[in-house]
PDB file of C-alpha atoms and ligand atoms in Angstrom:
ATOM      1  CA  MET A 782      44.882 -12.603 105.557  1.00 50.00           C
ATOM      2  CA  GLU A 783      41.319 -12.043 104.310  1.00 47.00           C
ATOM      3  CA  THR A 784      40.794 -11.427 100.653  1.00 42.00           C
ATOM      4  CA  LYS A 785      37.535 -10.675  98.870  1.00 42.00           C
ATOM      5  CA  LYS A 786      38.297 -13.130  96.112  1.00 51.00           C
ATOM      6  CA  ASN A 787      39.617 -16.274  97.701  1.00 71.00           C
ATOM      7  CA  LYS A 788      42.164 -18.687  96.407  1.00 87.00           C
ATOM      8  CA  LEU A 789      44.234 -16.889  93.821  1.00 96.00           C
ATOM      9  CA  THR A 790      46.745 -18.692  91.667  1.00 97.00           C
ATOM     10  CA  ILE A 791      50.162 -17.107  92.096  1.00 98.00           C
ATOM     11  CA  ALA A 792      52.996 -17.848  89.675  1.00 98.00           C
ATOM     12  CA  ILE A 793      56.558 -16.918  90.658  1.00 98.00           C
ATOM     13  CA  ASP A 794      59.180 -17.366  87.955  1.00 97.00           C
ATOM     14  CA  GLY A 795      62.760 -16.250  87.754  1.00 94.00           C
ATOM     15  CA  HIS A 796      66.429 -17.106  87.632  1.00 90.00           C
ATOM     16  CA  SER A 797      68.113 -19.912  89.589  1.00 84.00           C
ATOM     17  CA  SER A 798      68.774 -19.197  93.243  1.00 84.00           C
ATOM     18  CA  CYS A 799      67.241 -15.745  93.336  1.00 89.00           C
ATOM     19  CA  GLY A 800      65.305 -16.610  96.478  1.00 87.00           C
ATOM     20  CA  LYS A 801      62.061 -17.450  94.671  1.00 91.00           C
ATOM     21  CA  SER A 802      61.288 -20.416  96.834  1.00 90.00           C
ATOM     22  CA  THR A 803      62.011 -18.621 100.096  1.00 91.00           C
ATOM     23  CA  VAL A 804      59.615 -15.806  99.315  1.00 95.00           C
ATOM     24  CA  ALA A 805      57.092 -18.148  97.665  1.00 96.00           C
ATOM     25  CA  LYS A 806      57.001 -20.290 100.824  1.00 96.00           C
ATOM     26  CA  ASP A 807      56.637 -17.222 103.050  1.00 95.00           C
ATOM     27  CA  LEU A 808      53.819 -15.924 100.874  1.00 97.00           C
ATOM     28  CA  ALA A 809      51.998 -19.276 100.842  1.00 96.00           C
ATOM     29  CA  LYS A 810      52.284 -19.432 104.624  1.00 94.00           C
ATOM     30  CA  ALA A 811      50.985 -15.879 105.081  1.00 96.00           C
ATOM     31  CA  LEU A 812      47.990 -16.584 102.827  1.00 96.00           C
ATOM     32  CA  GLY A 813      47.330 -20.149 103.994  1.00 94.00           C
ATOM     33  CA  TYR A 814      47.935 -21.398 100.430  1.00 96.00           C
ATOM     34  CA  THR A 815      49.613 -24.539  99.117  1.00 95.00           C
ATOM     35  CA  TYR A 816      53.221 -24.081  98.012  1.00 97.00           C
ATOM     36  CA  ILE A 817      54.638 -26.112  95.128  1.00 97.00           C
ATOM     37  CA  ASP A 818      58.314 -26.053  94.147  1.00 97.00           C
ATOM     38  CA  SER A 819      58.248 -27.026  90.463  1.00 98.00           C
ATOM     39  CA  GLY A 820      62.064 -27.004  90.319  1.00 96.00           C
ATOM     40  CA  ALA A 821      62.074 -29.870  92.832  1.00 97.00           C
ATOM     41  CA  MET A 822      60.050 -31.871  90.295  1.00 98.00           C
ATOM     42  CA  TYR A 823      62.634 -31.331  87.522  1.00 98.00           C
ATOM     43  CA  ARG A 824      65.379 -32.153  90.026  1.00 98.00           C
ATOM     44  CA  SER A 825      63.565 -35.372  91.014  1.00 98.00           C
ATOM     45  CA  VAL A 826      63.364 -36.551  87.409  1.00 98.00           C
ATOM     46  CA  THR A 827      67.062 -35.713  87.037  1.00 98.00           C
ATOM     47  CA  LEU A 828      67.880 -37.818  90.093  1.00 98.00           C
ATOM     48  CA  LEU A 829      65.804 -40.651  88.635  1.00 98.00           C
ATOM     49  CA  CYS A 830      67.819 -40.421  85.387  1.00 98.00           C
ATOM     50  CA  MET A 831      71.099 -40.443  87.309  1.00 98.00           C
ATOM     51  CA  GLU A 832      70.067 -43.420  89.414  1.00 98.00           C
ATOM     52  CA  HIS A 833      69.216 -45.361  86.243  1.00 98.00           C
ATOM     53  CA  ASP A 834      72.430 -44.221  84.582  1.00 98.00           C
ATOM     54  CA  LEU A 835      70.541 -42.551  81.741  1.00 98.00           C
ATOM     55  CA  ILE A 836      72.706 -39.419  81.389  1.00 98.00           C
ATOM     56  CA  ASP A 837      75.876 -39.356  79.343  1.00 97.00           C
ATOM     57  CA  GLY A 838      77.125 -35.767  79.113  1.00 93.00           C
ATOM     58  CA  GLU A 839      74.464 -33.881  77.148  1.00 93.00           C
ATOM     59  CA  GLN A 840      72.720 -37.096  76.084  1.00 97.00           C
ATOM     60  CA  VAL A 841      69.811 -38.668  77.938  1.00 98.00           C
ATOM     61  CA  ASN A 842      68.547 -42.172  77.147  1.00 98.00           C
ATOM     62  CA  LEU A 843      65.023 -41.153  76.148  1.00 98.00           C
ATOM     63  CA  VAL A 844      63.826 -44.653  75.324  1.00 98.00           C
ATOM     64  CA  ALA A 845      64.589 -45.841  78.843  1.00 98.00           C
ATOM     65  CA  LEU A 846      63.265 -42.652  80.445  1.00 98.00           C
ATOM     66  CA  LYS A 847      59.801 -42.737  78.811  1.00 98.00           C
ATOM     67  CA  PRO A 848      58.325 -45.646  80.803  1.00 98.00           C
ATOM     68  CA  LEU A 849      59.822 -44.253  84.013  1.00 98.00           C
ATOM     69  CA  MET A 850      57.984 -40.969  83.363  1.00 98.00           C
ATOM     70  CA  GLU A 851      54.714 -42.781  82.837  1.00 96.00           C
ATOM     71  CA  ASN A 852      54.925 -44.331  86.291  1.00 95.00           C
ATOM     72  CA  LEU A 853      56.317 -41.278  88.045  1.00 98.00           C
ATOM     73  CA  SER A 854      54.742 -39.915  91.186  1.00 98.00           C
ATOM     74  CA  ILE A 855      55.882 -36.804  93.041  1.00 98.00           C
ATOM     75  CA  HIS A 856      54.353 -35.308  96.137  1.00 97.00           C
ATOM     76  CA  PHE A 857      55.326 -32.884  98.872  1.00 96.00           C
ATOM     77  CA  THR A 858      54.881 -32.968 102.624  1.00 95.00           C
ATOM     78  CA  PHE A 859      55.688 -30.398 105.284  1.00 93.00           C
ATOM     79  CA  ASP A 860      57.903 -31.335 108.238  1.00 93.00           C
ATOM     80  CA  VAL A 861      56.456 -29.189 111.006  1.00 92.00           C
ATOM     81  CA  GLU A 862      59.376 -29.798 113.369  1.00 94.00           C
ATOM     82  CA  LYS A 863      61.997 -28.704 110.841  1.00 90.00           C
ATOM     83  CA  GLN A 864      59.640 -26.212 109.166  1.00 89.00           C
ATOM     84  CA  GLN A 865      60.718 -27.697 105.873  1.00 91.00           C
ATOM     85  CA  TYR A 866      58.981 -28.962 102.724  1.00 94.00           C
ATOM     86  CA  ILE A 867      59.966 -32.499 101.783  1.00 96.00           C
ATOM     87  CA  THR A 868      59.948 -33.782  98.208  1.00 98.00           C
ATOM     88  CA  TRP A 869      58.941 -37.397  97.612  1.00 98.00           C
ATOM     89  CA  MET A 870      59.536 -39.226  94.349  1.00 98.00           C
ATOM     90  CA  ASN A 871      57.831 -42.586  93.844  1.00 98.00           C
ATOM     91  CA  ASN A 872      57.080 -42.524  97.580  1.00 97.00           C
ATOM     92  CA  ARG A 873      60.737 -42.117  98.499  1.00 98.00           C
ATOM     93  CA  LYS A 874      62.109 -39.074 100.332  1.00 98.00           C
ATOM     94  CA  VAL A 875      64.497 -37.379  97.891  1.00 98.00           C
ATOM     95  CA  GLU A 876      64.704 -33.898  99.420  1.00 97.00           C
ATOM     96  CA  HIS A 877      68.407 -33.987 100.317  1.00 95.00           C
ATOM     97  CA  LYS A 878      69.630 -35.749  97.185  1.00 97.00           C
ATOM     98  CA  ILE A 879      67.852 -33.446  94.728  1.00 98.00           C
ATOM     99  CA  ARG A 880      69.666 -30.420  96.194  1.00 94.00           C
ATOM    100  CA  SER A 881      73.145 -31.801  95.421  1.00 93.00           C
ATOM    101  CA  ILE A 882      75.466 -30.055  92.952  1.00 89.00           C
ATOM    102  CA  GLU A 883      75.507 -33.263  90.835  1.00 95.00           C
ATOM    103  CA  VAL A 884      71.766 -32.997  90.306  1.00 97.00           C
ATOM    104  CA  ALA A 885      72.048 -29.233  89.705  1.00 91.00           C
ATOM    105  CA  ASN A 886      74.688 -29.880  87.052  1.00 91.00           C
ATOM    106  CA  ASN A 887      72.468 -32.332  85.167  1.00 96.00           C
ATOM    107  CA  VAL A 888      69.043 -30.771  85.578  1.00 95.00           C
ATOM    108  CA  SER A 889      69.210 -28.518  82.504  1.00 91.00           C
ATOM    109  CA  VAL A 890      69.637 -31.410  80.059  1.00 94.00           C
ATOM    110  CA  VAL A 891      66.716 -33.247  81.604  1.00 97.00           C
ATOM    111  CA  SER A 892      64.431 -30.224  81.836  1.00 94.00           C
ATOM    112  CA  LYS A 893      64.656 -29.540  78.116  1.00 92.00           C
ATOM    113  CA  ILE A 894      63.127 -32.912  77.171  1.00 96.00           C
ATOM    114  CA  ASP A 895      59.632 -32.342  75.746  1.00 96.00           C
ATOM    115  CA  PHE A 896      57.887 -35.378  77.294  1.00 98.00           C
ATOM    116  CA  VAL A 897      59.441 -34.621  80.697  1.00 98.00           C
ATOM    117  CA  ARG A 898      58.061 -31.083  80.539  1.00 97.00           C
ATOM    118  CA  SER A 899      54.607 -32.087  79.337  1.00 97.00           C
ATOM    119  CA  LYS A 900      54.268 -34.711  82.073  1.00 98.00           C
ATOM    120  CA  LEU A 901      55.429 -32.348  84.831  1.00 98.00           C
ATOM    121  CA  VAL A 902      53.287 -29.473  83.530  1.00 98.00           C
ATOM    122  CA  ALA A 903      50.211 -31.747  83.611  1.00 98.00           C
ATOM    123  CA  MET A 904      51.058 -32.812  87.176  1.00 98.00           C
ATOM    124  CA  GLN A 905      51.512 -29.158  88.205  1.00 98.00           C
ATOM    125  CA  GLN A 906      48.200 -28.119  86.647  1.00 98.00           C
ATOM    126  CA  GLU A 907      46.485 -30.939  88.518  1.00 97.00           C
ATOM    127  CA  MET A 908      48.087 -29.837  91.797  1.00 96.00           C
ATOM    128  CA  GLY A 909      46.899 -26.261  91.246  1.00 95.00           C
ATOM    129  CA  LYS A 910      43.455 -26.788  89.816  1.00 94.00           C
ATOM    130  CA  GLN A 911      41.664 -25.695  93.013  1.00 92.00           C
ATOM    131  CA  GLY A 912      43.538 -22.374  93.181  1.00 93.00           C
ATOM    132  CA  GLY A 913      44.965 -21.176  96.494  1.00 96.00           C
ATOM    133  CA  ILE A 914      48.434 -22.044  95.301  1.00 97.00           C
ATOM    134  CA  VAL A 915      51.837 -20.400  95.065  1.00 98.00           C
ATOM    135  CA  MET A 916      54.027 -22.206  92.546  1.00 98.00           C
ATOM    136  CA  ASP A 917      57.542 -21.193  91.659  1.00 97.00           C
ATOM    137  CA  GLY A 918      59.653 -22.152  88.659  1.00 96.00           C
ATOM    138  CA  ARG A 919      60.613 -20.950  85.191  1.00 93.00           C
ATOM    139  CA  ASP A 920      57.459 -21.336  83.111  1.00 95.00           C
ATOM    140  CA  ILE A 921      54.651 -21.086  85.638  1.00 97.00           C
ATOM    141  CA  GLY A 922      53.269 -17.768  84.379  1.00 97.00           C
ATOM    142  CA  THR A 923      54.031 -18.494  80.711  1.00 96.00           C
ATOM    143  CA  VAL A 924      52.970 -22.152  80.377  1.00 96.00           C
ATOM    144  CA  VAL A 925      51.567 -23.832  83.501  1.00 98.00           C
ATOM    145  CA  PHE A 926      49.126 -21.186  84.735  1.00 98.00           C
ATOM    146  CA  THR A 927      48.821 -18.650  81.936  1.00 97.00           C
ATOM    147  CA  ASP A 928      45.729 -17.174  83.588  1.00 96.00           C
ATOM    148  CA  ALA A 929      47.229 -16.842  87.084  1.00 97.00           C
ATOM    149  CA  GLU A 930      45.833 -13.769  88.841  1.00 96.00           C
ATOM    150  CA  LEU A 931      49.311 -12.745  89.974  1.00 97.00           C
ATOM    151  CA  LYS A 932      52.566 -13.379  88.118  1.00 98.00           C
ATOM    152  CA  ILE A 933      55.941 -12.379  89.480  1.00 98.00           C
ATOM    153  CA  PHE A 934      59.271 -12.456  87.661  1.00 97.00           C
ATOM    154  CA  MET A 935      62.094 -12.461  90.200  1.00 95.00           C
ATOM    155  CA  THR A 936      65.728 -11.785  89.631  1.00 91.00           C
ATOM    156  CA  ALA A 937      68.975 -10.730  91.329  1.00 92.00           C
ATOM    157  CA  SER A 938      72.595 -10.434  90.163  1.00 91.00           C
ATOM    158  CA  PRO A 939      74.498 -13.749  89.569  1.00 92.00           C
ATOM    159  CA  GLN A 940      77.013 -12.897  92.325  1.00 93.00           C
ATOM    160  CA  VAL A 941      74.307 -12.274  94.897  1.00 92.00           C
ATOM    161  CA  ARG A 942      72.505 -15.459  93.873  1.00 93.00           C
ATOM    162  CA  ALA A 943      75.687 -17.574  93.981  1.00 94.00           C
ATOM    163  CA  GLN A 944      76.537 -16.309  97.460  1.00 94.00           C
ATOM    164  CA  ARG A 945      73.062 -17.115  98.771  1.00 89.00           C
ATOM    165  CA  ARG A 946      73.096 -20.585  97.208  1.00 89.00           C
ATOM    166  CA  PHE A 947      76.641 -21.270  98.469  1.00 94.00           C
ATOM    167  CA  ASP A 948      75.631 -20.357 102.039  1.00 93.00           C
ATOM    168  CA  GLU A 949      72.543 -22.565 101.812  1.00 88.00           C
ATOM    169  CA  LEU A 950      74.426 -25.584 100.434  1.00 89.00           C
ATOM    170  CA  LYS A 951      77.200 -25.257 103.001  1.00 93.00           C
ATOM    171  CA  ALA A 952      74.666 -25.080 105.802  1.00 93.00           C
ATOM    172  CA  ALA A 953      73.019 -28.254 104.435  1.00 88.00           C
ATOM    173  CA  GLY A 954      76.395 -30.044 104.558  1.00 91.00           C
ATOM    174  CA  HIS A 955      77.258 -30.076 100.831  1.00 88.00           C
ATOM    175  CA  GLN A 956      80.988 -29.700 100.028  1.00 90.00           C
ATOM    176  CA  LEU A 957      81.815 -27.262  97.242  1.00 91.00           C
ATOM    177  CA  THR A 958      83.420 -23.916  96.393  1.00 95.00           C
ATOM    178  CA  PHE A 959      81.816 -20.537  95.675  1.00 96.00           C
ATOM    179  CA  GLU A 960      83.258 -20.658  92.128  1.00 96.00           C
ATOM    180  CA  GLU A 961      81.555 -23.990  91.432  1.00 95.00           C
ATOM    181  CA  VAL A 962      78.237 -22.535  92.514  1.00 94.00           C
ATOM    182  CA  LEU A 963      78.668 -19.359  90.443  1.00 95.00           C
ATOM    183  CA  GLU A 964      79.632 -21.390  87.386  1.00 95.00           C
ATOM    184  CA  ASN A 965      76.606 -23.636  87.825  1.00 92.00           C
ATOM    185  CA  ILE A 966      74.280 -20.636  88.162  1.00 92.00           C
ATOM    186  CA  GLU A 967      75.630 -18.899  85.069  1.00 93.00           C
ATOM    187  CA  LYS A 968      75.408 -22.085  83.043  1.00 91.00           C
ATOM    188  CA  ARG A 969      71.845 -22.748  84.186  1.00 88.00           C
ATOM    189  CA  ASP A 970      70.820 -19.140  83.429  1.00 90.00           C
ATOM    190  CA  PHE A 971      72.063 -19.605  79.902  1.00 92.00           C
ATOM    191  CA  MET A 972      70.430 -22.989  79.367  1.00 87.00           C
ATOM    192  CA  ASP A 973      67.143 -21.982  81.024  1.00 86.00           C
ATOM    193  CA  ALA A 974      66.845 -18.882  78.831  1.00 90.00           C
ATOM    194  CA  ASN A 975      67.966 -20.535  75.598  1.00 91.00           C
ATOM    195  CA  ARG A 976      66.261 -23.906  75.555  1.00 87.00           C
ATOM    196  CA  GLU A 977      63.743 -24.526  72.796  1.00 89.00           C
ATOM    197  CA  ILE A 978      60.755 -25.517  74.917  1.00 88.00           C
ATOM    198  CA  ALA A 979      59.389 -23.195  77.605  1.00 87.00           C
ATOM    199  CA  PRO A 980      62.500 -21.022  77.957  1.00 89.00           C
ATOM    200  CA  LEU A 981      62.722 -18.792  80.993  1.00 91.00           C
ATOM    201  CA  LYS A 982      61.188 -15.462  80.093  1.00 91.00           C
ATOM    202  CA  LYS A 983      59.052 -12.879  81.754  1.00 95.00           C
ATOM    203  CA  ALA A 984      55.328 -13.218  81.033  1.00 96.00           C
ATOM    204  CA  ASP A 985      53.980 -10.000  79.501  1.00 96.00           C
ATOM    205  CA  ASP A 986      51.717  -9.470  82.484  1.00 97.00           C
ATOM    206  CA  ALA A 987      54.293 -10.376  85.184  1.00 97.00           C
ATOM    207  CA  VAL A 988      55.553  -7.910  87.779  1.00 97.00           C
ATOM    208  CA  VAL A 989      59.378  -7.777  87.956  1.00 96.00           C
ATOM    209  CA  LEU A 990      60.923  -8.053  91.402  1.00 96.00           C
ATOM    210  CA  ASP A 991      64.712  -7.538  91.597  1.00 92.00           C
ATOM    211  CA  ASN A 992      65.588  -8.562  95.125  1.00 91.00           C
ATOM    212  CA  SER A 993      69.384  -7.965  95.032  1.00 89.00           C
ATOM    213  CA  SER A 994      69.035  -5.522  97.882  1.00 91.00           C
ATOM    214  CA  LEU A 995      65.695  -6.413  99.435  1.00 93.00           C
ATOM    215  CA  SER A 996      65.257  -8.314 102.690  1.00 92.00           C
ATOM    216  CA  LYS A 997      62.901 -11.285 102.948  1.00 92.00           C
ATOM    217  CA  GLU A 998      60.463  -9.126 104.882  1.00 95.00           C
ATOM    218  CA  GLU A 999      60.515  -6.373 102.262  1.00 96.00           C
ATOM    219  CA  GLN A1000      59.865  -8.866  99.472  1.00 96.00           C
ATOM    220  CA  LEU A1001      56.989 -10.445 101.364  1.00 97.00           C
ATOM    221  CA  ALA A1002      55.429  -7.036 102.045  1.00 97.00           C
ATOM    222  CA  ILE A1003      55.585  -6.144  98.335  1.00 97.00           C
ATOM    223  CA  LEU A1004      53.951  -9.438  97.362  1.00 97.00           C
ATOM    224  CA  ILE A1005      51.210  -9.192  99.968  1.00 97.00           C
ATOM    225  CA  ASP A1006      50.455  -5.735  98.677  1.00 96.00           C
ATOM    226  CA  LEU A1007      50.143  -7.084  95.144  1.00 96.00           C
ATOM    227  CA  VAL A1008      47.900  -9.929  96.318  1.00 96.00           C
ATOM    228  CA  GLU A1009      45.626  -7.430  98.036  1.00 94.00           C
ATOM    229  CA  GLN A1010      45.405  -5.353  94.865  1.00 93.00           C
ATOM    230  CA  ARG A1011      44.585  -8.430  92.755  1.00 90.00           C
ATOM    231  CA  SER A1012      41.998  -9.647  95.246  1.00 87.00           C
ATOM    232  CA  ASN A1013      39.819  -6.557  95.031  1.00 72.00           C
TER     233      ASN A1013
HETATM  234  O1   DC B 672      64.247 -23.777  90.834  1.00 57.63           O
HETATM  235  P1   DC B 672      65.416 -24.756  90.763  1.00 57.63           P
HETATM  236  O2   DC B 672      66.746 -24.081  90.625  1.00 57.63           O
HETATM  237  O3   DC B 672      65.394 -25.758  91.866  1.00 57.63           O
HETATM  238  O4   DC B 672      65.164 -25.557  89.398  1.00 57.63           O
HETATM  239  C1   DC B 672      66.033 -26.563  88.966  1.00 57.63           C
HETATM  240  C2   DC B 672      66.058 -26.605  87.449  1.00 57.63           C
HETATM  241  O5   DC B 672      64.813 -27.058  86.940  1.00 57.63           O
HETATM  242  C3   DC B 672      66.362 -25.293  86.749  1.00 57.63           C
HETATM  243  O6   DC B 672      67.712 -25.217  86.378  1.00 57.63           O
HETATM  244  C4   DC B 672      65.497 -25.299  85.525  1.00 57.63           C
HETATM  245  C5   DC B 672      64.470 -26.369  85.757  1.00 57.63           C
HETATM  246  N1   DC B 672      63.107 -25.862  85.892  1.00 57.63           N
HETATM  247  C6   DC B 672      62.369 -25.726  84.747  1.00 57.63           C
HETATM  248  O7   DC B 672      62.882 -25.952  83.651  1.00 57.63           O
HETATM  249  N2   DC B 672      61.075 -25.332  84.838  1.00 57.63           N
HETATM  250  C7   DC B 672      60.515 -25.066  86.011  1.00 57.63           C
HETATM  251  N3   DC B 672      59.243 -24.694  86.076  1.00 57.63           N
HETATM  252  C8   DC B 672      61.276 -25.186  87.200  1.00 57.63           C
HETATM  253  C9   DC B 672      62.577 -25.580  87.100  1.00 57.63           C
END
């Protein structure tokens, strides 16, 4: 798509499993932009903590985590054959593992740690400094790219989100029940919105998109329309 002003920065925030990444990927593809899944970065750090046995309930061993954060690298590649983005942590493919329910259950305690957030925010800002990026997450419009030309706040009902996530996880071969997924989503909603640092909230200048009853195509059309408006 041709725009008068090239390379916008597009921030898409919203609740867990509301289809942010699906529409963000579609939008990035349509515009020829880079897509970054910031949630995958928080999930990667959570996996790292689990692999080093640093999580005990709500407690994380911060002393042991600090040096690991200093040496952390995360990057993304695109598997053309599978049409799938792949997350790499410290040059290791972690895409499948970071989507597990175990990681999902621990990610909120890790993502509220201040030095984890500041490190990942700095990495995200570096990734997006050239513009031409669609990044999705919880604090992209409020913290990471406060001057993004387009900010979207996406949501959908918890039931709709749990069903979508359940279908996705099943298809990827994860074993779990719908109730487990719903419980995880409700818990994450609460923790994301109530944590001290960078809680999930709509940026004042974000456009709200409730996609409970919108198809992928309808969502993409709405976003492309908004991009066109912002590009003029
Ligand atoms: O988008 P997701 O569900 O894969 O994100 C996983 C978790 O990471 C989510 O529960 C909250 C956290 N997260 C965050 O705190 N800030 C972001 N920008 C993205 C995700």
